[in-house]
mmCIF file of C-alpha atoms in Angstrom:
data_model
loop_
_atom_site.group_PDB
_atom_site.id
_atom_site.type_symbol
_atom_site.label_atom_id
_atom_site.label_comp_id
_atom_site.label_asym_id
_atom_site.label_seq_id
_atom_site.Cartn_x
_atom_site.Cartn_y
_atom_site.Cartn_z
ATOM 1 C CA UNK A 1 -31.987 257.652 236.957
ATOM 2 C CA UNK A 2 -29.356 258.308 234.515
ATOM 3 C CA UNK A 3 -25.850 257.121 233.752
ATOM 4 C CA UNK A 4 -22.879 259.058 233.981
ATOM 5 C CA UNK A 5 -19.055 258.565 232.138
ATOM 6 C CA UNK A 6 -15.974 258.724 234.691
ATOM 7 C CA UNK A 7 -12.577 258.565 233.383
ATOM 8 C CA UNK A 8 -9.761 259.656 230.805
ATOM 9 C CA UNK A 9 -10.016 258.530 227.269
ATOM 10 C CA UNK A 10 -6.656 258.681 225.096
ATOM 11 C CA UNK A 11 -6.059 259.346 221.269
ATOM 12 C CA UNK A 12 -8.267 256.095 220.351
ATOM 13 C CA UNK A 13 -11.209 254.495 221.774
ATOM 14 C CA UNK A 14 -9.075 251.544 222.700
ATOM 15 C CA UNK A 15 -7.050 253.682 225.457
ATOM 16 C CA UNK A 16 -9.585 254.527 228.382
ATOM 17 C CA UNK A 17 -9.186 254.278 232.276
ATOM 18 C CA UNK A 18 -12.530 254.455 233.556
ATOM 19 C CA UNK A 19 -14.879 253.482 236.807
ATOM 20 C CA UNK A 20 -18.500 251.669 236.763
ATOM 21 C CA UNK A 21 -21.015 251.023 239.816
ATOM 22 C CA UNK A 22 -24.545 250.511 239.941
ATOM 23 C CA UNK A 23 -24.672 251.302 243.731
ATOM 24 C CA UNK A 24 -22.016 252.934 245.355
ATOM 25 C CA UNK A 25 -19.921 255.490 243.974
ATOM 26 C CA UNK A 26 -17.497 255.242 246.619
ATOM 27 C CA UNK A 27 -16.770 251.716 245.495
ATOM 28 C CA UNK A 28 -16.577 251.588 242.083
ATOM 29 C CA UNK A 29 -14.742 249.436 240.004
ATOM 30 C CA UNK A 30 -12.580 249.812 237.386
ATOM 31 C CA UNK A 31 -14.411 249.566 233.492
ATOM 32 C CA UNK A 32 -13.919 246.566 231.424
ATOM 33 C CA UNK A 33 -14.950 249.024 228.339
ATOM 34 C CA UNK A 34 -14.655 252.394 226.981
ATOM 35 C CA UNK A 35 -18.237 252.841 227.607
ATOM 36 C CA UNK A 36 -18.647 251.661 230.939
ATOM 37 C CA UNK A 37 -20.796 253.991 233.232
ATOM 38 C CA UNK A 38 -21.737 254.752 236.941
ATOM 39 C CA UNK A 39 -25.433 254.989 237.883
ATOM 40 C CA UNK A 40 -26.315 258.266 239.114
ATOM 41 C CA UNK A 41 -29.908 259.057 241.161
ATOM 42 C CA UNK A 42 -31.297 260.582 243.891
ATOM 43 C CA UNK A 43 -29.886 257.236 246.111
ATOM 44 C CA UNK A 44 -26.846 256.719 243.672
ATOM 45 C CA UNK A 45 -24.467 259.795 243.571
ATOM 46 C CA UNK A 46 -21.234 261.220 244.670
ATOM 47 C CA UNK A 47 -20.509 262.083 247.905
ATOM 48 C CA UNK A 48 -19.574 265.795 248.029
ATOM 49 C CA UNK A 49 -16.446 266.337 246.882
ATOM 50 C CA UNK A 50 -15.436 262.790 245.771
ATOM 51 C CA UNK A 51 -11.861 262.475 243.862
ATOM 52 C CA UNK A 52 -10.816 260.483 241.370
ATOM 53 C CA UNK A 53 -6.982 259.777 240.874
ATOM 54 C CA UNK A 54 -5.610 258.822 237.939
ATOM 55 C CA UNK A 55 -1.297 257.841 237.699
ATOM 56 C CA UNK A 56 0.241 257.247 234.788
ATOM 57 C CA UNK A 57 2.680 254.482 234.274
ATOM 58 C CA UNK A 58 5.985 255.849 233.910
ATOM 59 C CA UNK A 59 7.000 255.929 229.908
ATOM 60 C CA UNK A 60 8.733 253.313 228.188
ATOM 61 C CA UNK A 61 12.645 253.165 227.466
ATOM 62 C CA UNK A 62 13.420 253.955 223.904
ATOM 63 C CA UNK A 63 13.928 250.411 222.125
ATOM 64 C CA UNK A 64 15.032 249.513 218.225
ATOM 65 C CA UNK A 65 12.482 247.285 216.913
ATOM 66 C CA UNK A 66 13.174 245.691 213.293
ATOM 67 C CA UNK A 67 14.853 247.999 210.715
ATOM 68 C CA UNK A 68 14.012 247.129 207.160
ATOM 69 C CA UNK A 69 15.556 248.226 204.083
ATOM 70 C CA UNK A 70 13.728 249.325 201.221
ATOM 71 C CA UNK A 71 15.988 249.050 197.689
ATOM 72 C CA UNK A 72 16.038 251.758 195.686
ATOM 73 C CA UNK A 73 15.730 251.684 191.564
ATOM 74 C CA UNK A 74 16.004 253.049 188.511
ATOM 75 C CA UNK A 75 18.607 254.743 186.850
ATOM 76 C CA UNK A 76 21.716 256.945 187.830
ATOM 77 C CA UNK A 77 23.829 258.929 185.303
ATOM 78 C CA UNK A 78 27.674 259.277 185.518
ATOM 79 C CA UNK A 79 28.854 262.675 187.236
ATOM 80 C CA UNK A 80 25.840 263.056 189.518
ATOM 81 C CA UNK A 81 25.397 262.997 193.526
ATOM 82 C CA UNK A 82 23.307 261.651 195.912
ATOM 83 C CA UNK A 83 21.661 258.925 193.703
ATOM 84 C CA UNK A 84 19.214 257.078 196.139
ATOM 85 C CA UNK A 85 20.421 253.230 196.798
ATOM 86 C CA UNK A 86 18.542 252.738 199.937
ATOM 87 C CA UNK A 87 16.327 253.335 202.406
ATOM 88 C CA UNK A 88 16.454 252.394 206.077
ATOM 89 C CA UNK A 89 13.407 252.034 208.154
ATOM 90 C CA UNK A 90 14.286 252.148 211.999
ATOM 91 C CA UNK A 91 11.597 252.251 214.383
ATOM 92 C CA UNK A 92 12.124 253.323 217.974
ATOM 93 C CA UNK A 93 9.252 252.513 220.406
ATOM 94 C CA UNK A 94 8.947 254.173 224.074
ATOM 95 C CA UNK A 95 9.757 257.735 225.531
ATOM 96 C CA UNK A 96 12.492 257.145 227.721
ATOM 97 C CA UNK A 97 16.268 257.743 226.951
ATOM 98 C CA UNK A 98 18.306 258.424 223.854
ATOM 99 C CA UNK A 99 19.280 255.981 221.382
ATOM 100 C CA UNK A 100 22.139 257.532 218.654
ATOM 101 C CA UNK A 101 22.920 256.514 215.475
ATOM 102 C CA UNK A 102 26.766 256.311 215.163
ATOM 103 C CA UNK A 103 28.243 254.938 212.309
ATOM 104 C CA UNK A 104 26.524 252.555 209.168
ATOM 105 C CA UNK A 105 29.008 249.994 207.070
ATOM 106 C CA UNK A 106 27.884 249.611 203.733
ATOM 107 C CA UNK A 107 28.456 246.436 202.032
ATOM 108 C CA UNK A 108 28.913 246.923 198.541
ATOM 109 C CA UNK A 109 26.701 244.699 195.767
ATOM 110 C CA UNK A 110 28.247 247.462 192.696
ATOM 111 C CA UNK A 111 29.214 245.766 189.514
ATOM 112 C CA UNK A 112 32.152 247.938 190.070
ATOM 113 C CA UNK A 113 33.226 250.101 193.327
ATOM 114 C CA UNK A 114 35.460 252.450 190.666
ATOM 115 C CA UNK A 115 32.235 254.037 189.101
ATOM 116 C CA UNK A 116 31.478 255.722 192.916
ATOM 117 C CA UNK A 117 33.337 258.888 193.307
ATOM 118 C CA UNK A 118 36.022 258.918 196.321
ATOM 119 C CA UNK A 119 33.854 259.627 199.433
ATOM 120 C CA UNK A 120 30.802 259.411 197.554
ATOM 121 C CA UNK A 121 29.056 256.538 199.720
ATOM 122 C CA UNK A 122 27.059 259.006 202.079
ATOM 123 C CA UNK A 123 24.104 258.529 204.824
ATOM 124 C CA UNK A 124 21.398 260.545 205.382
ATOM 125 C CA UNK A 125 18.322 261.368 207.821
ATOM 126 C CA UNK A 126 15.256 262.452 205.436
ATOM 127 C CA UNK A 127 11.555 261.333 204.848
ATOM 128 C CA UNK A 128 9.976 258.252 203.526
ATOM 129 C CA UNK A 129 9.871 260.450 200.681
ATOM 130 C CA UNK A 130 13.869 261.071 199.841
ATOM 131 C CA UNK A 131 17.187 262.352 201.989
ATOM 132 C CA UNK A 132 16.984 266.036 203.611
ATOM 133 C CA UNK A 133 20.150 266.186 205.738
ATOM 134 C CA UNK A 134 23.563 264.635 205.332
ATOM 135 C CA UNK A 135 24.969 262.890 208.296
ATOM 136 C CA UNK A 136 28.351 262.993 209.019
ATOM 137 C CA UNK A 137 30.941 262.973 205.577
ATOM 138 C CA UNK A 138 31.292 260.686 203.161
ATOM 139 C CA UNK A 139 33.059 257.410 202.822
ATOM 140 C CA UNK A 140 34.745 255.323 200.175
ATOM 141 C CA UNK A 141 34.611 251.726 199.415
ATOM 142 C CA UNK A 142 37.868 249.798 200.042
ATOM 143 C CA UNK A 143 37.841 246.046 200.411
ATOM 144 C CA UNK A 144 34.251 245.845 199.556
ATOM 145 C CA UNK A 145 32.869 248.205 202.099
ATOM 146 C CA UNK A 146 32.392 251.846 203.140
ATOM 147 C CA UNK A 147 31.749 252.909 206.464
ATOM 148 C CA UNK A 148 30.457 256.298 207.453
ATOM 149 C CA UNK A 149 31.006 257.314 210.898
ATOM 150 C CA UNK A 150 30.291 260.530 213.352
ATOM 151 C CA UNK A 151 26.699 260.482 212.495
ATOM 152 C CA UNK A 152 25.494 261.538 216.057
ATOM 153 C CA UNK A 153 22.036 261.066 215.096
ATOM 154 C CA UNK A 154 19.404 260.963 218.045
ATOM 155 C CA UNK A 155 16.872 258.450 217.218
ATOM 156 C CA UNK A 156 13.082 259.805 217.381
ATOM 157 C CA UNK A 157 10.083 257.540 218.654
ATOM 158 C CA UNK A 158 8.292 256.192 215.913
ATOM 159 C CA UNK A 159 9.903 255.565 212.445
ATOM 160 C CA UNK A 160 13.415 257.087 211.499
ATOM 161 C CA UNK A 161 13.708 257.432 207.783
ATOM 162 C CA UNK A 162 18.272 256.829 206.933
ATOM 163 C CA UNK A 163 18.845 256.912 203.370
ATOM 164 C CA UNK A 164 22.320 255.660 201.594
ATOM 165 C CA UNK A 165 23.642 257.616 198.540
ATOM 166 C CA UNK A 166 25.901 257.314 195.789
ATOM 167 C CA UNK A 167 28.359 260.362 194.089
ATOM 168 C CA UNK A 168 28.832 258.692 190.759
ATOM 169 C CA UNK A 169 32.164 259.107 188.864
ATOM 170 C CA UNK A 170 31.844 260.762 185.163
ATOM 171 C CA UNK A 171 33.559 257.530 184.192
ATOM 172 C CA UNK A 172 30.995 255.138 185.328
ATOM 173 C CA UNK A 173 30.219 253.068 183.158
ATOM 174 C CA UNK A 174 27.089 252.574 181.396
ATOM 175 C CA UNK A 175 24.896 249.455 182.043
ATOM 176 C CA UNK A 176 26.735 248.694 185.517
ATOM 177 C CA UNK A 177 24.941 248.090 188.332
ATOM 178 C CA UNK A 178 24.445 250.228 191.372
ATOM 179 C CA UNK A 179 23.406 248.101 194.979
ATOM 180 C CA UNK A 180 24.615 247.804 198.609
ATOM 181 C CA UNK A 181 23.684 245.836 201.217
ATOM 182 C CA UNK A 182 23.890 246.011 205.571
ATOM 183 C CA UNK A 183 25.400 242.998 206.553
ATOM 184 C CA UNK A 184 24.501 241.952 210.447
ATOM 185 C CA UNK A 185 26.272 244.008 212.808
ATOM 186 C CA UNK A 186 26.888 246.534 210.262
ATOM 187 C CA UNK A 187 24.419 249.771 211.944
ATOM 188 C CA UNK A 188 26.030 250.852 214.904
ATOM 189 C CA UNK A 189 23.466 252.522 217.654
ATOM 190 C CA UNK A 190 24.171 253.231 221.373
ATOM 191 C CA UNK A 191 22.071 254.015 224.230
ATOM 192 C CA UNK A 192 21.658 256.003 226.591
ATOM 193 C CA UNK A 193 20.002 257.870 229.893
ATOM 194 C CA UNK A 194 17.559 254.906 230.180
ATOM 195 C CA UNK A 195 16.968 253.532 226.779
ATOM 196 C CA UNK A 196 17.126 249.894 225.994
ATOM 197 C CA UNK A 197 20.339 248.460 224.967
ATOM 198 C CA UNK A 198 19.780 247.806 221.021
ATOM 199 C CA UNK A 199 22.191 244.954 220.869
ATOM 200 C CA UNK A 200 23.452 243.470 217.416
ATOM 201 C CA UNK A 201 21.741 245.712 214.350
ATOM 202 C CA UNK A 202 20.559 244.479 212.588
ATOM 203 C CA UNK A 203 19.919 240.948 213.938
ATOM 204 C CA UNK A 204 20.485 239.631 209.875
ATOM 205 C CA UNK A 205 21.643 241.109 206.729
ATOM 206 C CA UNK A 206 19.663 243.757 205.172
ATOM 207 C CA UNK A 207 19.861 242.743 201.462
ATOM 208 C CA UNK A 208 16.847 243.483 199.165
ATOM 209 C CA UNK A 209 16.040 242.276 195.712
ATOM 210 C CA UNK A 210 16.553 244.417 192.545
ATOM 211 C CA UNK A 211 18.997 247.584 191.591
ATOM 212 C CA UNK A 212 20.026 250.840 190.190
ATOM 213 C CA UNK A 213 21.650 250.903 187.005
ATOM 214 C CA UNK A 214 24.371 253.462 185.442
ATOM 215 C CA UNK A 215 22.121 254.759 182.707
ATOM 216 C CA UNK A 216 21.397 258.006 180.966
ATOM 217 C CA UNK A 217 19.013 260.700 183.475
ATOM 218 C CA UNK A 218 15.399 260.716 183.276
ATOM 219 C CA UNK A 219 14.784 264.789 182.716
ATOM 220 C CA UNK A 220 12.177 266.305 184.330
ATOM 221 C CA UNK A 221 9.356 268.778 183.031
ATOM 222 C CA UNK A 222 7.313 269.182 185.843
ATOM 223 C CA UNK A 223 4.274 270.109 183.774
ATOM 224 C CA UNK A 224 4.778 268.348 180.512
ATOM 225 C CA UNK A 225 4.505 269.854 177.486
ATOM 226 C CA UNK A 226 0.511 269.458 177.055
ATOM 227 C CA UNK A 227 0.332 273.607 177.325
ATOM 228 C CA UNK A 228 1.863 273.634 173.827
ATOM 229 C CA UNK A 229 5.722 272.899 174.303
ATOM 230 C CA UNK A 230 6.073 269.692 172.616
ATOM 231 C CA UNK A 231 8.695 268.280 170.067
ATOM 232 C CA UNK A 232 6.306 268.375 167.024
ATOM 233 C CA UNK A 233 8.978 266.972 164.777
ATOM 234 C CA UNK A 234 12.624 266.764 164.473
ATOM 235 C CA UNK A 235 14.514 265.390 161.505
ATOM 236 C CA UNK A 236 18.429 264.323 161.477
ATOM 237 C CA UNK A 237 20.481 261.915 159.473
ATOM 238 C CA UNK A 238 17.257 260.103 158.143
ATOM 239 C CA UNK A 239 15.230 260.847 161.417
ATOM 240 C CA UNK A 240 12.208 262.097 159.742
ATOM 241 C CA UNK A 241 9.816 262.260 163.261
ATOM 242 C CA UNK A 242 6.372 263.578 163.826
ATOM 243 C CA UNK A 243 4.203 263.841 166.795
ATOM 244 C CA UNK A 244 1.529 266.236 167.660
ATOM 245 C CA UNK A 245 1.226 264.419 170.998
ATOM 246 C CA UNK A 246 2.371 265.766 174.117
ATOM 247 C CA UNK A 247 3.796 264.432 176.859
ATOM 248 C CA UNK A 248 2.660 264.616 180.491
ATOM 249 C CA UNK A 249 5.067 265.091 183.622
ATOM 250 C CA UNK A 250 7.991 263.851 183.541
ATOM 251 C CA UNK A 251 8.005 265.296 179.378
ATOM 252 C CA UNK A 252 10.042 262.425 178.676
ATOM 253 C CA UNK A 253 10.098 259.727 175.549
ATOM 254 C CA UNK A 254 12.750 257.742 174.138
ATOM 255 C CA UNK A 255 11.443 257.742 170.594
ATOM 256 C CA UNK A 256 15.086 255.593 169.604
ATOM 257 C CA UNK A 257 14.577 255.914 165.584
ATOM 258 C CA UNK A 258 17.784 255.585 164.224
ATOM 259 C CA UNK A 259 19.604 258.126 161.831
ATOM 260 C CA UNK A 260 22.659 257.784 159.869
ATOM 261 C CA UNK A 261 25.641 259.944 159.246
ATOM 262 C CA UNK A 262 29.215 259.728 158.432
ATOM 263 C CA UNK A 263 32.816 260.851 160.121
ATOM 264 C CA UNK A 264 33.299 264.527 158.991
ATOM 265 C CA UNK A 265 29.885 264.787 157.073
ATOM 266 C CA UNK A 266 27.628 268.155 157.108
ATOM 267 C CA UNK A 267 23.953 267.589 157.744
ATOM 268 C CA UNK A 268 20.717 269.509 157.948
ATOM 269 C CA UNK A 269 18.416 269.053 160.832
ATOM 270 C CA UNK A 270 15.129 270.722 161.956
ATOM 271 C CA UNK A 271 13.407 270.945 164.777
ATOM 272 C CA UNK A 272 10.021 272.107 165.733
ATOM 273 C CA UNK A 273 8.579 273.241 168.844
ATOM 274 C CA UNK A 274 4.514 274.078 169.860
ATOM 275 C CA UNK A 275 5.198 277.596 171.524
ATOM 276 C CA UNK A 276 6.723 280.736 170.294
ATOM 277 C CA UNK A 277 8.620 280.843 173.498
ATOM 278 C CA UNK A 278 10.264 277.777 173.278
ATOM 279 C CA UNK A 279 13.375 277.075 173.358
ATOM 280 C CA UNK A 280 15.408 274.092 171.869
ATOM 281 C CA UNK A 281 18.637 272.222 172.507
ATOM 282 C CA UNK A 282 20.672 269.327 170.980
ATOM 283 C CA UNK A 283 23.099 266.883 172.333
ATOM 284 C CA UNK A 284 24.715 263.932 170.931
ATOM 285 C CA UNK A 285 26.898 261.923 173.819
ATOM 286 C CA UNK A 286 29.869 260.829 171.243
ATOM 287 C CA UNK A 287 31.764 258.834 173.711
ATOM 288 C CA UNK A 288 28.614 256.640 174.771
ATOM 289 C CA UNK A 289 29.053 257.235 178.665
ATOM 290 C CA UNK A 290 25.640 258.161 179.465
ATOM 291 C CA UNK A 291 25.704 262.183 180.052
ATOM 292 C CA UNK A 292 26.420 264.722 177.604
ATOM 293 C CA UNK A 293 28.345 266.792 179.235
ATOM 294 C CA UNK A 294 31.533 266.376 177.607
ATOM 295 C CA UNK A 295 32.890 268.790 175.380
ATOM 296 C CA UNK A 296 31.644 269.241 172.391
ATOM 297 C CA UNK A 297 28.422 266.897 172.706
ATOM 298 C CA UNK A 298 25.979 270.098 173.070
ATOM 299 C CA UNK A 299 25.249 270.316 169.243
ATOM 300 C CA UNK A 300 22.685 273.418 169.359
ATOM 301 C CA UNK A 301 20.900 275.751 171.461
ATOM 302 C CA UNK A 302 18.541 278.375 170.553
ATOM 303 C CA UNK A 303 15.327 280.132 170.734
ATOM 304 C CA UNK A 304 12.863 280.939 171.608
ATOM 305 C CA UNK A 305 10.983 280.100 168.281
ATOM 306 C CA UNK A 306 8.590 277.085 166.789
ATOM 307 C CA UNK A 307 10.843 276.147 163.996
ATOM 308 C CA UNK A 308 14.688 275.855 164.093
ATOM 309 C CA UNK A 309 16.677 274.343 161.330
ATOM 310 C CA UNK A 310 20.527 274.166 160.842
ATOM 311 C CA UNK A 311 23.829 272.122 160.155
ATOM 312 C CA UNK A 312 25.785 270.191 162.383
ATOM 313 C CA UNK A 313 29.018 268.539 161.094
ATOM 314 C CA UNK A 314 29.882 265.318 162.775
ATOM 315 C CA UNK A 315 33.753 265.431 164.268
ATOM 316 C CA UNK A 316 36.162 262.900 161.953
ATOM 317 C CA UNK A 317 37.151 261.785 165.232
ATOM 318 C CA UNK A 318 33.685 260.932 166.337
ATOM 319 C CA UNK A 319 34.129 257.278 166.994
ATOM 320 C CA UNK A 320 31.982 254.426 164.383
ATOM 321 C CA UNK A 321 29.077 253.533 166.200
ATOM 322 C CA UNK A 322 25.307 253.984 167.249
ATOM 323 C CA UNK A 323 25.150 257.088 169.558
ATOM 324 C CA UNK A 324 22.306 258.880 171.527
ATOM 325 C CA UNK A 325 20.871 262.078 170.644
ATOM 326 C CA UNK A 326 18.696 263.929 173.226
ATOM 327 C CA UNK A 327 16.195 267.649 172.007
ATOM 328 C CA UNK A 328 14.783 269.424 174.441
ATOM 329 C CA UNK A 329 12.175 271.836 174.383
ATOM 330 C CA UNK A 330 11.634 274.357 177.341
ATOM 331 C CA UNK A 331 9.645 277.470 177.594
ATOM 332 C CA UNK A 332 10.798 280.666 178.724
ATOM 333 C CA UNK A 333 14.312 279.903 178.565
ATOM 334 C CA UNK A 334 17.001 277.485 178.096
ATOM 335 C CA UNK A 335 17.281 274.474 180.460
ATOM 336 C CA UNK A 336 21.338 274.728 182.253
ATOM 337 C CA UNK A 337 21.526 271.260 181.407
ATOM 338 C CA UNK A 338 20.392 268.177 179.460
ATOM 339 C CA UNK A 339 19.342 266.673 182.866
ATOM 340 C CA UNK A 340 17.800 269.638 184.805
ATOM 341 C CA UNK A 341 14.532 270.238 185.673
ATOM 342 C CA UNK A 342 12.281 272.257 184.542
ATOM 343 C CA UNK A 343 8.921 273.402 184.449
ATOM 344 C CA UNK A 344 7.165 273.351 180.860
ATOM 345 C CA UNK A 345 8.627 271.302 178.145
ATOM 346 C CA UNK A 346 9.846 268.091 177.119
ATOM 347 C CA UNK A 347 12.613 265.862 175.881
ATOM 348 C CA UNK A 348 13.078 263.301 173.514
ATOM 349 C CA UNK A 349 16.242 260.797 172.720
ATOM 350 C CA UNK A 350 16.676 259.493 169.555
ATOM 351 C CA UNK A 351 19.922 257.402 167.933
ATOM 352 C CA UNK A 352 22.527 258.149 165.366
ATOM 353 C CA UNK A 353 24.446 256.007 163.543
ATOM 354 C CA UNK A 354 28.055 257.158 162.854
ATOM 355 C CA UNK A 355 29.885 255.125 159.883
#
């Protein structure tokens, strides 16, 4: 005698539809577990050609369970795009239907609305990982709240990954905070051939803990500099640094020794790199707004080479006060900007002190 499995098993042990008997296959019953069996002898068998029939229950309607938002942090430097703020997690059970994502209000928590950039509040689909495409175009705040409509976005089963992003002004200011919120009500979803009517979303405000702060960008070496491209010293108004350790991905340190310097003063400085094909660059952000891109804050930019040394006169009309400086090393070439990526290298900041 031996025992014999009847039945479909799904994508886990926990989904079977199977039969049992110990003495009449043409009576069986239904398995309580995904191991149930059916005897099988010489007295105990099939009769020839015996069918089972299996029906599957029709699929599910599409339904919104609980969206969650998932605040965003760190640090966002005037004049960029698409700074992360949040993240909205909206699941979608069942098969049936279409559900659509329409239109999101964002609520804004900003110390100021006038350090977004007109039309820079924006929505996109993406991965838990970050945004990929831009839905519909972008809003402004006004009153407290941006809305971005014509999103159009057909809702998948299983989790949807929405992310809200901020265009930063080159006037925002330094230290303010970055934050939003979805008030009840405020996600707008519609349904459709079949799908479960998704009522009020969400049911209650959105409104994590924490923020993103106006600060200075975080540049990125991909590699580090720990294949030979790090800032080894660099000396400047006092600054008399020395390191011989590198600096694993992102390549980044804020060293923040202070030098000191004077309106209209000329001044020696030196830098040196680890690689012969390293480049270097210089920036001192004058005006204190957290990029230095203005004109006139890109001090020097050279190479490639292991030792650079030069003047720089500070402007008379720099204004009195403790300013950043950022060096950069990158191999192979120059990097297009004090923020940019790129592969080999590293940056450090450091202060100066104009009287």
């Amino acid at each position: 005698s031996k025992t014999l499995q009847v039945g479909l098993r799904g994508q886990s042990n926990a989904d079977f539809n199977n039969r049992t008997t110990t003495t009449n296959w043409s009576a069986t019953t239904a398995g309580s577990a995904n191991n149930a069996t059916c005897t099988f002898n010489s007295t105990v068998k099939p009769a020839t050609g015996l069918t089972f029939e299996w029906t599957p229950p029709p699929p599910a309607p599409r339904a919104i369970g609980t969206i969650a938002a998932v605040q965003q942090t760190g640090t966002a430097a005037p004049g960029t795009v698409s700074n992360t703020i949040l993240r909205l997690d909206i699941p979608v059970t069942g098969a049936t239907g279409d559900l659509t994502l329409n239109a999101i209000s964002v609520a804004s928590k900003n110390t100021s609305d006038n350090d977004v950039a007109t039309g820079g509040v924006k929505v996109w689909s993406g991965t838990s990982a970050g945004p990929v495409t831009q839905l519909g175009s972008g809003a402004s705040f006004s009153g407290g709240t941006a809305t971005v409509s014509g999103l159009s976005y057909n809702l998948i089963t299983g989790t949807n990954y929405v992310w809200i992003t901020y265009d930063l002004k080159i006037t925002a200011v330094v230290a303010n905070t970055l934050d939003a919120k979805i008030n009840a009500g405020g996600i707008t979803i519609t349904a459709s051939g079949g799908a479960s009517n998704p009522g009020t979303q969400p049911s209650v405000a959105l409104n994590p803990t924490s923020a993103k702060t106006v600060n200075y960008c975080t540049p990125i070496s991909t590699l580090g500099s720990c294949g030979g491209d790090q800032i080894g010293a660099f000396s400047l108004g006092g600054i008399n640094y020395s390191s011989g350790a590198c600096l694993a991905s992102p390549g980044y340190l804020d060293v923040a020794t202070t030098g000191t310097l004077t309106q209209g003063q000329t001044a020696g400085f030196s830098i040196t790199l680890g690689d012969i094909n390293d480049y270097a660059q210089m920036w001192i952000d004058y005006n204190d707004n957290a990029s230095f891109d203005d004109t006139g804050e890109l001090i020097f930019s050279g190479g490639p080479s292991t030792s650079y040394s030069s003047n720089i006169t500070i402007p008379v009309s720099a204004a009195a006060g403790t300013h950043r400086v950022r060096v950069r090393s990158t191999y192979g070439g120059l990097a297009d900007n004090s923020c940019a990526t790129v592969t080999y290298g590293e940056t450090k900041d450091f202060r100066l002190t104009v009287n």
